Short mmCIF file of C-alpha atoms and ligand atoms in Angstrom, two decimals:
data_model
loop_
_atom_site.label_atom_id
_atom_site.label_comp_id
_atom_site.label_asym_id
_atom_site.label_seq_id
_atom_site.Cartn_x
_atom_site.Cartn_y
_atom_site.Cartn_z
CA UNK A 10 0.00 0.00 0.00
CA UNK A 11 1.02 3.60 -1.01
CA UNK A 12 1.13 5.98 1.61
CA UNK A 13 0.58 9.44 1.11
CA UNK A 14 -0.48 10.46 4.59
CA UNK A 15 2.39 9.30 6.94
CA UNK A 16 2.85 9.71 10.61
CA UNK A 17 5.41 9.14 12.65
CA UNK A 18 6.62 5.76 13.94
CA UNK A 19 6.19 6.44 17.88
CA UNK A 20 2.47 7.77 17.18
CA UNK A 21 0.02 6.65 19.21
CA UNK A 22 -2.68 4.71 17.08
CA UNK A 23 -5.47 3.55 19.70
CA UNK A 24 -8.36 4.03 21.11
CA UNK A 25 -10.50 5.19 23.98
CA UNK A 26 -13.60 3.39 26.27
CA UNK A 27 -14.00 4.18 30.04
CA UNK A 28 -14.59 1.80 32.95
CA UNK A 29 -18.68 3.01 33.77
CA UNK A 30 -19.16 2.29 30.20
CA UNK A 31 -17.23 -1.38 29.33
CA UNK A 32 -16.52 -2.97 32.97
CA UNK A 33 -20.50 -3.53 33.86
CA UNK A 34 -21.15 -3.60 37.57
CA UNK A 35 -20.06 -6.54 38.78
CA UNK A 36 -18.51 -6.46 42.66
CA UNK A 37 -19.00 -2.84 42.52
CA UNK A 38 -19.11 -1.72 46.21
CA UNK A 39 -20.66 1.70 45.62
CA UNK A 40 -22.64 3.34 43.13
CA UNK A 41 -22.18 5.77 40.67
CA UNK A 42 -24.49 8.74 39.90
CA UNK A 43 -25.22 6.58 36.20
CA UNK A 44 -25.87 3.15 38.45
CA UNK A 45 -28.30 5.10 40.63
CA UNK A 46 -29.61 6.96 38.01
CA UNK A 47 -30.85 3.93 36.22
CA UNK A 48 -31.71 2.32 39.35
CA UNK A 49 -34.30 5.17 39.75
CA UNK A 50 -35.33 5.83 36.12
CA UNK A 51 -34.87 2.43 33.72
CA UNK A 52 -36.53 4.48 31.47
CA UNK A 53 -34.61 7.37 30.81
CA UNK A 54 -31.66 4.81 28.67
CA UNK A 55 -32.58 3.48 25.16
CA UNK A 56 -34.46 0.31 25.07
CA UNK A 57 -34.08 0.35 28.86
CA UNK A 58 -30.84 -0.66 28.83
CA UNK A 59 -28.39 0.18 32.01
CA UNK A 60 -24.54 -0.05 32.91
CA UNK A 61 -24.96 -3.44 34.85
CA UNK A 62 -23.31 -5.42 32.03
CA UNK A 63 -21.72 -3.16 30.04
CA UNK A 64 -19.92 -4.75 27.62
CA UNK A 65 -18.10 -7.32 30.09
CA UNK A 66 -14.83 -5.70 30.14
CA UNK A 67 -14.58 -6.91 34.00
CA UNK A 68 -15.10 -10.59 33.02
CA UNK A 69 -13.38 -10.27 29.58
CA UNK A 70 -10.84 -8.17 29.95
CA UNK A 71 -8.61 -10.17 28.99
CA UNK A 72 -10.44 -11.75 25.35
CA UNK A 73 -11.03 -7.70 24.89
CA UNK A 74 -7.08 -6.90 25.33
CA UNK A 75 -6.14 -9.36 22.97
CA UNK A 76 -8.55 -8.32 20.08
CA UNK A 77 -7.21 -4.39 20.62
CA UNK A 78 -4.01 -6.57 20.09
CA UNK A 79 -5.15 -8.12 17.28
CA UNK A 80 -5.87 -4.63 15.43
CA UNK A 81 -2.42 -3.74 16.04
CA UNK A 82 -3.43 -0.65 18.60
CA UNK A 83 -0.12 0.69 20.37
CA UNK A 84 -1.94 2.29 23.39
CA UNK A 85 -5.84 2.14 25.02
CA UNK A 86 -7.28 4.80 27.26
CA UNK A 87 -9.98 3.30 30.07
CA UNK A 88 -10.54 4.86 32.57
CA UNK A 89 -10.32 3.76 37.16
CA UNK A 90 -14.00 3.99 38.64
CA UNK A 91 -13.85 5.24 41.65
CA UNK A 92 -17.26 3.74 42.93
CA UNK A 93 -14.66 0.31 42.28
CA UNK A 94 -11.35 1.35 43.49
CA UNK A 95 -12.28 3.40 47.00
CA UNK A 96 -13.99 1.35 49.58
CA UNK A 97 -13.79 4.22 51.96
CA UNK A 98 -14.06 8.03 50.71
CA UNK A 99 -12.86 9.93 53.14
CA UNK A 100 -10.09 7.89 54.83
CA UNK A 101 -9.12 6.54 50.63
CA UNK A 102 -9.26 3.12 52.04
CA UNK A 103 -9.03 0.70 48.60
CA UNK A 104 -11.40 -2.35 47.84
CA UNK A 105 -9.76 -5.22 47.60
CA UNK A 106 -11.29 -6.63 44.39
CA UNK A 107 -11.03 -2.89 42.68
CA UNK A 108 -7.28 -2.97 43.34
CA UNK A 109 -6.95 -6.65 41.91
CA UNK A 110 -9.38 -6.01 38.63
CA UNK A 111 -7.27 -2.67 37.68
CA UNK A 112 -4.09 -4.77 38.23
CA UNK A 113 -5.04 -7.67 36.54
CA UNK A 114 -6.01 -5.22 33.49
CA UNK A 115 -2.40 -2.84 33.59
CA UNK A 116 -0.48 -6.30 33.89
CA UNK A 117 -2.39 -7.51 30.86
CA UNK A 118 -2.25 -4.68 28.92
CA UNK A 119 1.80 -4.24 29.37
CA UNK A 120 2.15 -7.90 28.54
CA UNK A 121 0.20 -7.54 24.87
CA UNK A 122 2.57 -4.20 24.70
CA UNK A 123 -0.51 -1.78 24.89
CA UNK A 124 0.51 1.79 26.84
CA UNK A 125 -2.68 1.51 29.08
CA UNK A 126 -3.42 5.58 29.40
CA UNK A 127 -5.44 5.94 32.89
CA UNK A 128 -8.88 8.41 33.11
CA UNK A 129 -9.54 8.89 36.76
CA UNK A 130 -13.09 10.62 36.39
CA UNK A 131 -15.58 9.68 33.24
CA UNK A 132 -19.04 11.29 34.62
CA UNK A 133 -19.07 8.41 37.54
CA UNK A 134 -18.85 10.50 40.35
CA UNK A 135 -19.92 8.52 43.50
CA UNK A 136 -23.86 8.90 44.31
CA UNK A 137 -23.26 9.09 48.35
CA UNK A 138 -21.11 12.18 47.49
CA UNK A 139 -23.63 13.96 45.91
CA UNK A 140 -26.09 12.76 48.51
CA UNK A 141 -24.12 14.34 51.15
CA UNK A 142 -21.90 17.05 49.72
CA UNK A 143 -23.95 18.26 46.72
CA UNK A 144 -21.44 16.39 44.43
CA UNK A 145 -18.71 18.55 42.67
CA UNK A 146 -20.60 21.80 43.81
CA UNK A 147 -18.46 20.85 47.26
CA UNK A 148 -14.81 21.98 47.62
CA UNK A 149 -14.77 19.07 50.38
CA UNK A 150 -15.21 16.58 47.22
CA UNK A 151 -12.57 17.82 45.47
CA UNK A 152 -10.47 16.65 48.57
CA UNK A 153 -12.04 13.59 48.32
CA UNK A 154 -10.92 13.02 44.60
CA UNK A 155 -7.46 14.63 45.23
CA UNK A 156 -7.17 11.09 47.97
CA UNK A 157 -8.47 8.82 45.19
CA UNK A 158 -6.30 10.23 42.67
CA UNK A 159 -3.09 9.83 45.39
CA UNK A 160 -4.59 6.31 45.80
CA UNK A 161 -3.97 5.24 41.78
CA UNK A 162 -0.57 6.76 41.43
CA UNK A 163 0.42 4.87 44.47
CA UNK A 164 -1.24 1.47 43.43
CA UNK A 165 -0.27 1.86 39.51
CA UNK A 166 2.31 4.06 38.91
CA UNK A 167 4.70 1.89 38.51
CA UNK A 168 3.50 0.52 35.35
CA UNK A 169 1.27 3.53 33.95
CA UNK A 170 3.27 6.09 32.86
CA UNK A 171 0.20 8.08 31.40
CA UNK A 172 -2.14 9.50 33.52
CA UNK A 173 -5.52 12.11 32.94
CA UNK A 174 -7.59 13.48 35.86
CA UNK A 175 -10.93 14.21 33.98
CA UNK A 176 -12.42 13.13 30.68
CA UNK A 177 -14.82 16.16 29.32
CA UNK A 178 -15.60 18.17 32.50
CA UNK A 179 -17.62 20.30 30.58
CA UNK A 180 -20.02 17.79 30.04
CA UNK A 181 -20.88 17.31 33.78
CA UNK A 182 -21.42 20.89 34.29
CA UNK A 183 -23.50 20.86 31.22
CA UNK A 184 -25.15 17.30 31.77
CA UNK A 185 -25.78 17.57 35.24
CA UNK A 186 -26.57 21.41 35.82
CA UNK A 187 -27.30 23.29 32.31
CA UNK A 188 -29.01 21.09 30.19
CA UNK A 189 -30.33 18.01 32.26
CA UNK A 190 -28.94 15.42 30.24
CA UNK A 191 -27.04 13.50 32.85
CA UNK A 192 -28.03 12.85 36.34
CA UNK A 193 -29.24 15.20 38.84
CA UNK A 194 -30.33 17.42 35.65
CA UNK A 195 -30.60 20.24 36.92
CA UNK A 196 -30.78 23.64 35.59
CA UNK A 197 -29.01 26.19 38.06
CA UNK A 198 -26.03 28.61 35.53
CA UNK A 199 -24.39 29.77 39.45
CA UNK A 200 -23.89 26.33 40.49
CA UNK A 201 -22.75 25.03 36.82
CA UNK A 202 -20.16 27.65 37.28
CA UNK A 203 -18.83 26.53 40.99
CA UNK A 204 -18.69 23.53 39.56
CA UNK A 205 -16.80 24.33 36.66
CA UNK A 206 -14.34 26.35 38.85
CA UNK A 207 -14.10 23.05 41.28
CA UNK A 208 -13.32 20.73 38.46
CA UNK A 209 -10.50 22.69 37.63
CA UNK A 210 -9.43 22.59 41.17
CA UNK A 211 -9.59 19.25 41.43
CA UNK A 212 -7.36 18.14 38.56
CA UNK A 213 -5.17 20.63 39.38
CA UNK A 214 -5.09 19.30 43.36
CA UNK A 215 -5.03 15.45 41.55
CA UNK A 216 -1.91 17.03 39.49
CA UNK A 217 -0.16 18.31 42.95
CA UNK A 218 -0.69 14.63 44.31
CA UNK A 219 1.01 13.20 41.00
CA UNK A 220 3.94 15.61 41.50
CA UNK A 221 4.71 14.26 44.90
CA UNK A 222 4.59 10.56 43.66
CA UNK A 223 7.17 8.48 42.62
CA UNK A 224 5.19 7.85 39.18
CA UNK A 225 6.34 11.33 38.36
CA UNK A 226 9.96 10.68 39.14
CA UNK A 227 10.16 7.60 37.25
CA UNK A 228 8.98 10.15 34.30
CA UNK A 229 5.45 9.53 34.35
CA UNK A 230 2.73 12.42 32.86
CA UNK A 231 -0.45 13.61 33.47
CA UNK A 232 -2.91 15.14 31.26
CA UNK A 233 -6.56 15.88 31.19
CA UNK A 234 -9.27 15.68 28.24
CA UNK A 235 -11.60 17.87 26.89
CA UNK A 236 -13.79 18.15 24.88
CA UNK A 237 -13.79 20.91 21.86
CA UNK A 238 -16.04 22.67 20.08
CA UNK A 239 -14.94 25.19 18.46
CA UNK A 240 -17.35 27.83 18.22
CA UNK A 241 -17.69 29.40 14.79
CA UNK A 242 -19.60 32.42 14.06
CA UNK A 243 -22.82 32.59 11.86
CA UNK A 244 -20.95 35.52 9.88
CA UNK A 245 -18.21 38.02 10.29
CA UNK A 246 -20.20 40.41 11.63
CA UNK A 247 -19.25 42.23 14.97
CA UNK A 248 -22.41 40.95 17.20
CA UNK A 249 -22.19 36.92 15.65
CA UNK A 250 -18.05 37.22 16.27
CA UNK A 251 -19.03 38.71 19.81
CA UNK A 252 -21.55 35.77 20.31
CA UNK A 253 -18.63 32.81 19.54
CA UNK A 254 -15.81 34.38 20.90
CA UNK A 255 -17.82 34.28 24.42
CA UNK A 256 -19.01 30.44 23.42
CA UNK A 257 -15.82 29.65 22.76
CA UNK A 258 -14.61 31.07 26.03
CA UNK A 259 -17.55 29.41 28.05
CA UNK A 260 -17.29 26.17 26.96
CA UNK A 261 -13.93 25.67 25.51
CA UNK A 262 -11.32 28.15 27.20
CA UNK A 263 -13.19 27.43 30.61
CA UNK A 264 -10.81 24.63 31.14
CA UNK A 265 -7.61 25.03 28.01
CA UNK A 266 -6.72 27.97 29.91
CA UNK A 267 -6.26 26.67 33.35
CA UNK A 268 -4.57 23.54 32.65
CA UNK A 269 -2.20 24.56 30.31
CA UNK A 270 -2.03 27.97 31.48
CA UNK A 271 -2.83 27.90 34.74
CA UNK A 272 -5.57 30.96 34.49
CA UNK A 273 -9.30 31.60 33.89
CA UNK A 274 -9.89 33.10 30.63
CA UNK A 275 -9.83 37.08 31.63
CA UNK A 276 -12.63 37.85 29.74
CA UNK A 277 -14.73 34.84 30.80
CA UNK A 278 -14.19 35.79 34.41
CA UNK A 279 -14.83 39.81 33.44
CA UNK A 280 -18.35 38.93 31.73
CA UNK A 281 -19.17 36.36 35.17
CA UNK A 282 -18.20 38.76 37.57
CA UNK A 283 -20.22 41.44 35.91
CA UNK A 284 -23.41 38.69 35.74
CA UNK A 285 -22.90 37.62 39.07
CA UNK A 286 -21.93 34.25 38.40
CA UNK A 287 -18.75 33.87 39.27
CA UNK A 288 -17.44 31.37 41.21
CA UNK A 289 -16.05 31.24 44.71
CA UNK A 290 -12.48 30.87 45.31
CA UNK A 291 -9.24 31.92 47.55
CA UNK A 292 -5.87 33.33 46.93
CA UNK A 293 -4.52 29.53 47.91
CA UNK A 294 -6.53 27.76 45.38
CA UNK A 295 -5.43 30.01 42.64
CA UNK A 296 -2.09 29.74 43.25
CA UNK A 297 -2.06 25.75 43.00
CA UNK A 298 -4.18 25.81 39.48
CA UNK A 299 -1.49 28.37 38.66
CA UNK A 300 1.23 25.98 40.08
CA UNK A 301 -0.11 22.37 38.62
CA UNK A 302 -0.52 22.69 35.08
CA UNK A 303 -0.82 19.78 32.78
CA UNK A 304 2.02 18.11 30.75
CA UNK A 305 0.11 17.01 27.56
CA UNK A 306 -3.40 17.86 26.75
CA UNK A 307 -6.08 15.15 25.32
CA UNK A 308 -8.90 16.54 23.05
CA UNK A 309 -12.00 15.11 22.40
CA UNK A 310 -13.29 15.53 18.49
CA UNK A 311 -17.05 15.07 17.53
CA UNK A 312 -18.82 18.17 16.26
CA UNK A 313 -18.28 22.17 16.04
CA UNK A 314 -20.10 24.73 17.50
CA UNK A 315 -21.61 27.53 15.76
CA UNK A 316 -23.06 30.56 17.19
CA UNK A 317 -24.90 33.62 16.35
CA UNK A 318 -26.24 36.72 18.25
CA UNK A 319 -29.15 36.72 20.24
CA UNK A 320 -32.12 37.59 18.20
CA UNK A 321 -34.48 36.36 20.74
CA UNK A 322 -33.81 38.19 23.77
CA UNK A 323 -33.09 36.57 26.99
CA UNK A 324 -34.95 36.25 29.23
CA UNK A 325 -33.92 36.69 32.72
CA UNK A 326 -36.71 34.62 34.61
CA UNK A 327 -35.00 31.66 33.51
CA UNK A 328 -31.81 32.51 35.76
CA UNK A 329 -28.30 32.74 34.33
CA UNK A 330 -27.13 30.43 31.57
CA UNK A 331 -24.38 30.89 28.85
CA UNK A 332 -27.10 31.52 26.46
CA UNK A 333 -27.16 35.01 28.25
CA UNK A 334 -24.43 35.47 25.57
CA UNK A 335 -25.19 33.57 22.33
CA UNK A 336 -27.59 31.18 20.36
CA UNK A 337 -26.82 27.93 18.67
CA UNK A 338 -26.88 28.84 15.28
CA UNK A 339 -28.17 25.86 13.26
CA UNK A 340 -26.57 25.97 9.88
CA UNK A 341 -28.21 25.36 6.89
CA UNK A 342 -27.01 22.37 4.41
CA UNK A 343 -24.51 21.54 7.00
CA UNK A 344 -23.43 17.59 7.07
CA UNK A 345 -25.16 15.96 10.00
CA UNK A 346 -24.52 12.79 11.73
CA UNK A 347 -28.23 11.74 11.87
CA UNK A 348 -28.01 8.90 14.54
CA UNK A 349 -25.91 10.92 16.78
CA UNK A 350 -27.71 14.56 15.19
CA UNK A 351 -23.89 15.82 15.79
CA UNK A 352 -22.24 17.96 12.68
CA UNK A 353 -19.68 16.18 10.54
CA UNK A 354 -17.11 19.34 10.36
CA UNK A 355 -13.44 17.25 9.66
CA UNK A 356 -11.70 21.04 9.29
CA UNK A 357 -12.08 21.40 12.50
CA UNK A 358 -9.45 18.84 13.87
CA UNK A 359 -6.51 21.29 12.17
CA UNK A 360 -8.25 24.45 13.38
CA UNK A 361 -7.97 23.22 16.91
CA UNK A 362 -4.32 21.81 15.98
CA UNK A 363 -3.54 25.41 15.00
CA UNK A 364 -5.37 27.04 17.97
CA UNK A 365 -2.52 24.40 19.95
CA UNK A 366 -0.14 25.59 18.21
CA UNK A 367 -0.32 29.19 18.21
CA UNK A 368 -2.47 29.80 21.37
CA UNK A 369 -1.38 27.01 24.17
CA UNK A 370 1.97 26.81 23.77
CA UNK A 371 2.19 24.29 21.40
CA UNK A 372 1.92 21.45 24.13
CA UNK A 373 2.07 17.80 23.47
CA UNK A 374 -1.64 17.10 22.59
CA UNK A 375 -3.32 14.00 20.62
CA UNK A 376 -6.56 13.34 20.09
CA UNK A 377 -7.97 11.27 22.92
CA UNK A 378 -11.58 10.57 20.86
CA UNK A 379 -13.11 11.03 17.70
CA UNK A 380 -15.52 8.77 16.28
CA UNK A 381 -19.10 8.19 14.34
CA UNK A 382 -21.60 7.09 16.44
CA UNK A 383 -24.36 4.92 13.86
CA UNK A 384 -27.40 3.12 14.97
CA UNK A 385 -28.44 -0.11 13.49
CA UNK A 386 -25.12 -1.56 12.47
CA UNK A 387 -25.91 -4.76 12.23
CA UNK A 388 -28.05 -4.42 9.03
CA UNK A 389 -23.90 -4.09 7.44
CA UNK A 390 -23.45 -7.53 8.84
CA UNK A 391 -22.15 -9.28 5.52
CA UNK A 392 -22.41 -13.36 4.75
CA UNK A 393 -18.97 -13.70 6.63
CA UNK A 394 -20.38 -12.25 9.20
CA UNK A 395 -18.42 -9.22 9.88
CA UNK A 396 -19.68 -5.47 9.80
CA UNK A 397 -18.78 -3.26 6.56
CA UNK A 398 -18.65 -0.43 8.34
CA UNK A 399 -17.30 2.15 5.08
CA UNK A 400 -18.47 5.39 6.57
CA UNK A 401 -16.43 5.47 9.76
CA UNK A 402 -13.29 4.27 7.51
CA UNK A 403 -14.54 7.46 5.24
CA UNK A 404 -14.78 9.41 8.35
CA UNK A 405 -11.92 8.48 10.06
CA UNK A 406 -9.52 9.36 7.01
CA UNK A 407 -10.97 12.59 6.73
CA UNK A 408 -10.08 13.51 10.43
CA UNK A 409 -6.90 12.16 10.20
CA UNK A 410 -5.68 13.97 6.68
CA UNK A 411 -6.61 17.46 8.32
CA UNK A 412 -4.62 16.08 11.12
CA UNK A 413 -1.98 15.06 9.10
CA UNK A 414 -1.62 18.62 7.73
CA UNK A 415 -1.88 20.54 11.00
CA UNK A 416 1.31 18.05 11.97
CA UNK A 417 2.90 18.83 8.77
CA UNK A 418 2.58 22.56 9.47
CA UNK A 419 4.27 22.32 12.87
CA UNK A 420 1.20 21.07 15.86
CA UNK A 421 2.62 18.70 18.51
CA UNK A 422 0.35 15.89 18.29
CA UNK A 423 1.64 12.60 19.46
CA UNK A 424 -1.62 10.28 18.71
CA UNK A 425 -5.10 9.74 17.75
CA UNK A 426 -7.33 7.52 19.25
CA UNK A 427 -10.95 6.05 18.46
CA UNK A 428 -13.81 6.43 19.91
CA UNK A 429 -14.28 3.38 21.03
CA UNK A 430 -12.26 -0.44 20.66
CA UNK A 431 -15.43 -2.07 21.18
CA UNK A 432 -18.95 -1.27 20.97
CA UNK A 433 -19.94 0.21 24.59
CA UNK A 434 -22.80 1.29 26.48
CA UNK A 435 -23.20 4.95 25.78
CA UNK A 436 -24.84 6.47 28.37
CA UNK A 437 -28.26 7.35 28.44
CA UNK A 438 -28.10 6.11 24.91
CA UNK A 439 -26.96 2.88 25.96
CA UNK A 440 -26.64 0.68 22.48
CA UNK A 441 -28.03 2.97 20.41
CA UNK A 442 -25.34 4.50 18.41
CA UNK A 443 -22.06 2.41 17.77
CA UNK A 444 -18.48 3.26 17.14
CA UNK A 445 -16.26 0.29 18.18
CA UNK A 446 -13.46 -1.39 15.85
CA UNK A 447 -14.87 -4.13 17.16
CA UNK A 448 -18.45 -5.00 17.26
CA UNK A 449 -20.22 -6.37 20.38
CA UNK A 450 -23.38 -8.94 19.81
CA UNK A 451 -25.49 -7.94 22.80
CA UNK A 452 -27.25 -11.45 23.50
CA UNK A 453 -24.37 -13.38 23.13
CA UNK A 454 -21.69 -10.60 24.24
CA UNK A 455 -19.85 -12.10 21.36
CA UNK A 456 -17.30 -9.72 20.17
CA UNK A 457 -16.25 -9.42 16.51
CA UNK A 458 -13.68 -7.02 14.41
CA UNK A 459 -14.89 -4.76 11.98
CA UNK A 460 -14.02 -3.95 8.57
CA UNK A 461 -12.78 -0.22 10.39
CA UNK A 462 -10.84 -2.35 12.54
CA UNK A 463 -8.77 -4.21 9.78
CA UNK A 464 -8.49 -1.01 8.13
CA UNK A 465 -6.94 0.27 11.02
CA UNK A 466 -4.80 -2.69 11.51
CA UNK A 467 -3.28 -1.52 7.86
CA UNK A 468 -3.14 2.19 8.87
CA UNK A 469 -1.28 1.12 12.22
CA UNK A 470 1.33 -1.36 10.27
CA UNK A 471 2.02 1.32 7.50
CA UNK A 472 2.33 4.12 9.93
CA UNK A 473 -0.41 6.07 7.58
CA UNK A 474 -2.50 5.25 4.38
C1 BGP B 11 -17.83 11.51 24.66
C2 BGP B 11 -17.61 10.72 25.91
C3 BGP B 11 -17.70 9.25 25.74
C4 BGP B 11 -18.62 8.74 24.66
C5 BGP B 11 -18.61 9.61 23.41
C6 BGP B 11 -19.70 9.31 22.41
O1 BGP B 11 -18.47 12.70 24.98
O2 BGP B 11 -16.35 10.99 26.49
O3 BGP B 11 -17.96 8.72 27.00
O4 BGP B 11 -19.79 8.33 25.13
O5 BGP B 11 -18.68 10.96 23.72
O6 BGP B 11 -20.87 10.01 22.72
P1 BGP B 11 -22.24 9.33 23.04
O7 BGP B 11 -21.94 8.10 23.80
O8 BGP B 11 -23.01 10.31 23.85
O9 BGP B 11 -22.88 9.07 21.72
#
C-alpha cells in the first residue's frame, strides 16, 4: 500500500472506552451517579438498557485486550472507577477486588505491549457524594478526589506512565446542571459555574498529588481531556463574532486555559463577575491551578459549534445560563450525523491543531476521541459475518488527513485515538449508536472485528494510508 499520509513511527494509534461504560457492575461496592440513576429511572436509557453489564470488560478483559491486540493498537485509554477502586471516601481506604481487577487489566495490557493511558473521572462520580456534599458543587469533594487520585498513582504508577484526571468536565457541568442530560439534571447557571471552577481545582489538586509521587519521578505524565467545540460564528459580523468568541470562552477556554495555562480566561471571568456568576475561590486555590498545570493535553473531536447573536432576547426569569451570551446557530445544508444529530465538520481537527499551536503553547496534545456514532449496524453484517462499516473508515480518514496537515505545518500531536475499541454502552443512549473497531453482539456478548478495525490494523502497520 502507497502511503501518502504518513505519521510518525512512535504515534500513538489507539483508542478510547472508560470503565462506567465497558466494565458492567459486577462487585461494585458503591454506586455511581449513572448506576443510581438507572436504578431510579430504567426508562430514561434506550431500550431500557443500564450499565450493569456493560460490555463485560470486567469478566473479559482479557479476550477484549487481545482483540485491541489483534488490530495492532499501540496504546488504550480506560478509565479507574472510583465507585470500584475506594472502599472508603474519606479515609481513601481501597477495595480489595477494585485494586486486583485494575491490576489484573495494567499487567495484561503491558504484557500484549498496549501503553494503558489511565482516566480517573468519566461522569461516575460517587452517588453518596452527591447525597451528602452536593457532588462537585463541594470543595470538600474535590479533597475527596485529590485522595483517590493519590490512591492510583500509588497502586499503579509503577507501570502507567500516562495518567488524565478528567475526561470532558464540561459535560458534567453541562449534563448535570445546564441542560439536564445527565443525572441530577438540573438547571441552576451559578452552580454550573462553581462547579466548573471546582473541576479545575480538582485536577489541578489530583496534578499536585502526582507531582509528589514516585510515578512522576520515574517520568510519568499527566494530562486531562476535553472536549472541543470550536465555536464558529454565523458571519463576520461584529455581534455573531461577539456571540462565539464568548461560546468559545464558556465552553472551551473554561478549562484550556487553566490547565495549560494555569488561568481563567480574563474575559470569561470579566463577563461572570459582571453577571454575578462567578465562582467562589481563595488566593490559595489560585495559586495551586497556577502551580499544577498539565504536561500534555487530550482533546475530544465530535462536532463544532456555531453561534450567532441573540435575536431572541433573553430572558432573565429563567436565571443565568451561557445563552445570556449567544444562540446555537443551526446551519443550513450543513453535514449531520443523523443517529448521533452531531455535525460532521473534519476542518475542524486542524483548526484546533492550530489554535494548539499558536495559542497554548504548542503542548504535546493527541486526540484522545473522535468517532461516528451509527445506529443499526448490524443491518452491514455481511455473509462472513463481519460489519462493513465504510463510513467510519470514510470518516476516520478525513479527520486524520486534516490532522496530518496541521502536523505537517508544525502542531505537537503525538496520537489519535478512536472512539471506542469495542462497541460500549453509551450512556443514556446505551446501544443505540455504535463506534467500536470491534463489534459487540449484545445477546451473546460475542465480540467481533470490523471492517474499520482491519483497516486500522493496515493504517497502524504502514504508519499512515
Ligand atoms: C464523549 C464521551 C464518551 C462517549 C462519546 C460518544 O463525549 O467521552 O464517554 O460516550 O462521547 O458520545 P455518546 O456516547 O453520547 O454518543
Amino acid at each position: 500500500m502507497s502511503v501518502t499520509h504518513e505519521f510518525p513511527k512512535d504515534f500513538w494509534w489507539g483508542a478510547a472506552t472508560s470503565g462506567p461504560q465497558s466494565e458492567g457492575r459486577f462487585h461494585k461496592a458503591h454506586r455511581s451517579v449513572f448506576d443510581y440513576w438507572f436504578d431510579t429511572e430504567p426508562a430514561a436509557f434506550f431500550d431500557g438498557i443500564g450499565p450493569n453489564v456493560a460490555s463485560n470488560f470486567y469478566n473479559d478483559y482479557r479476550a477484549d485486550i487481545a482483540l485491541m491486540k489483534q488490530i495492532g493498537l499501540n496504546s488504550v485509554r480506560t478509565s479507574i472507577q472510583w465507585t470500584r477502586l475506594i472502599k472508603d471516601f474519606e479515609t481513601g481506604e481501597t477495595d480489595p477486588d477494585g485494586v486486583r481487577f485494575y491490576n489484573n487489566v495494567i499487567d495484561e495490557f503491558v504484557r500484549q505491549g498496549i501503553r494503558p493511558v489511565l482516566n480517573l473521572h468519566h461522569f461516575d462520580l460517587p452517588v453518596e457524594l452527591y447525597e451528602k456534599y452536593g457532588g462537585w458543587a463541594s470543595k470538600h469533594v474535590v479533597d475527596l478526589f485529590a485522595l483517590f487520585a493519590k490512591r492510583c498513582f500509588e497502586l499503579f504508577g509503577d507501570r502507567v506512565k500516562d495518567w488524565v484526571t478528567f475526561n470532558e468536565p464540561m459535560v458534567v457541568v453541562e449534563g448535570e446542571y445546564l441542560y439536564e442530560f445527565h443525572y441530577p439534571k438540573l438547571v441552576d447557571g451559578k452552580q454550573a459555574c462553581q462547579v466548573l471552577y471546582n473541576l479545575n481545582l480538582a485536577s489541578a489538586k489530583a496534578i499536585a498529588e502526582f507531582r509528589k509521587s514516585t510515578c512522576a519521578q520515574l517520568g510519568g505524565r499527566i494530562g486531562i481531556v476535553l472536549n472541543l467545540t470550536p465555536a464558529y460564528p454565523r458571519s463576520d459580523q461584529p455581534e455573531d463574532v461577539a456571540a462565539a468568541k464568548f461560546a468559545e470562552d464558556y465552553k472551551n477556554n473554561s478549562f484550556l486555559d487553566p490547565a495549560v495555562h494555569g488561568y481563567f480566561t480574563k474575559d470569561l471571568v470579566d463577563v461572570l463577575k459582571t453577571d454575578g456568576v462567578l465562582w467562589e475561590s481563595t488566593t490559595e486555590e489560585i495559586e495551586l491551578i497556577a502551580k499544577n498545570t498539565v504536561d500534555f493535553l487530550g482533546i475530544n473531536y465530535y462536532q463544532p459549534f456555531r453561534a450567532q447573536r441573540r435575536e431572541i432576547p433573553y430572558d432573565d426569569a429563567q436565571g443565568w445560563l451561557p445563552e445570556k451570551h449567544f444562540q446555537q446557530y443551526h446551519m443550513p445544508g450543513c453535514r449531520m450525523n443523523p443517529y448521533r444529530g452531531w455535525e460532521i465538520y473534519p476542518k475542524a481537527i486542524y483548526d484546533i491543531a492550530i489554535h494548539v499551536r499558536d495559542h497554548l503553547s504548542n503542548i504535546p496534545w493527541y486526540i484522545s476521541e473522535n468517532g461516528m456514532g451509527v445506529e443499526g449496524e448490524e443491518r452491514f453484517r455481511n455473509a462472513d459475518g463481519f460489519i462493513e462499516d465504510d463510513y467510519r473508515i470514510d470518516f476516520i480518514k478525513e479527520h486524520l488527513q486534516w490532522l496530518h496537515k496541521a502536523m505537517q505545518e508544525g502542531s505537537n500531536c503525538f496520537g489519535y485515538h478512536l472512539w471506542t475499541p469495542i462497541d460500549c454502552w453509551s450512556w443514556s443512549n446505551a446501544y443505540k449508536n455504535r463506534y467500536g473497531l470491534i463489534a459487540l453482539d449484545l445477546v451473546t456478548q460475542e465480540k467481533t472485528i470490523k471492517k474499520s478495525g482491519l483497516w486500522m490494523h493496515d493504517v497502524i502497520q504502514n504508519h499512515g494510508f
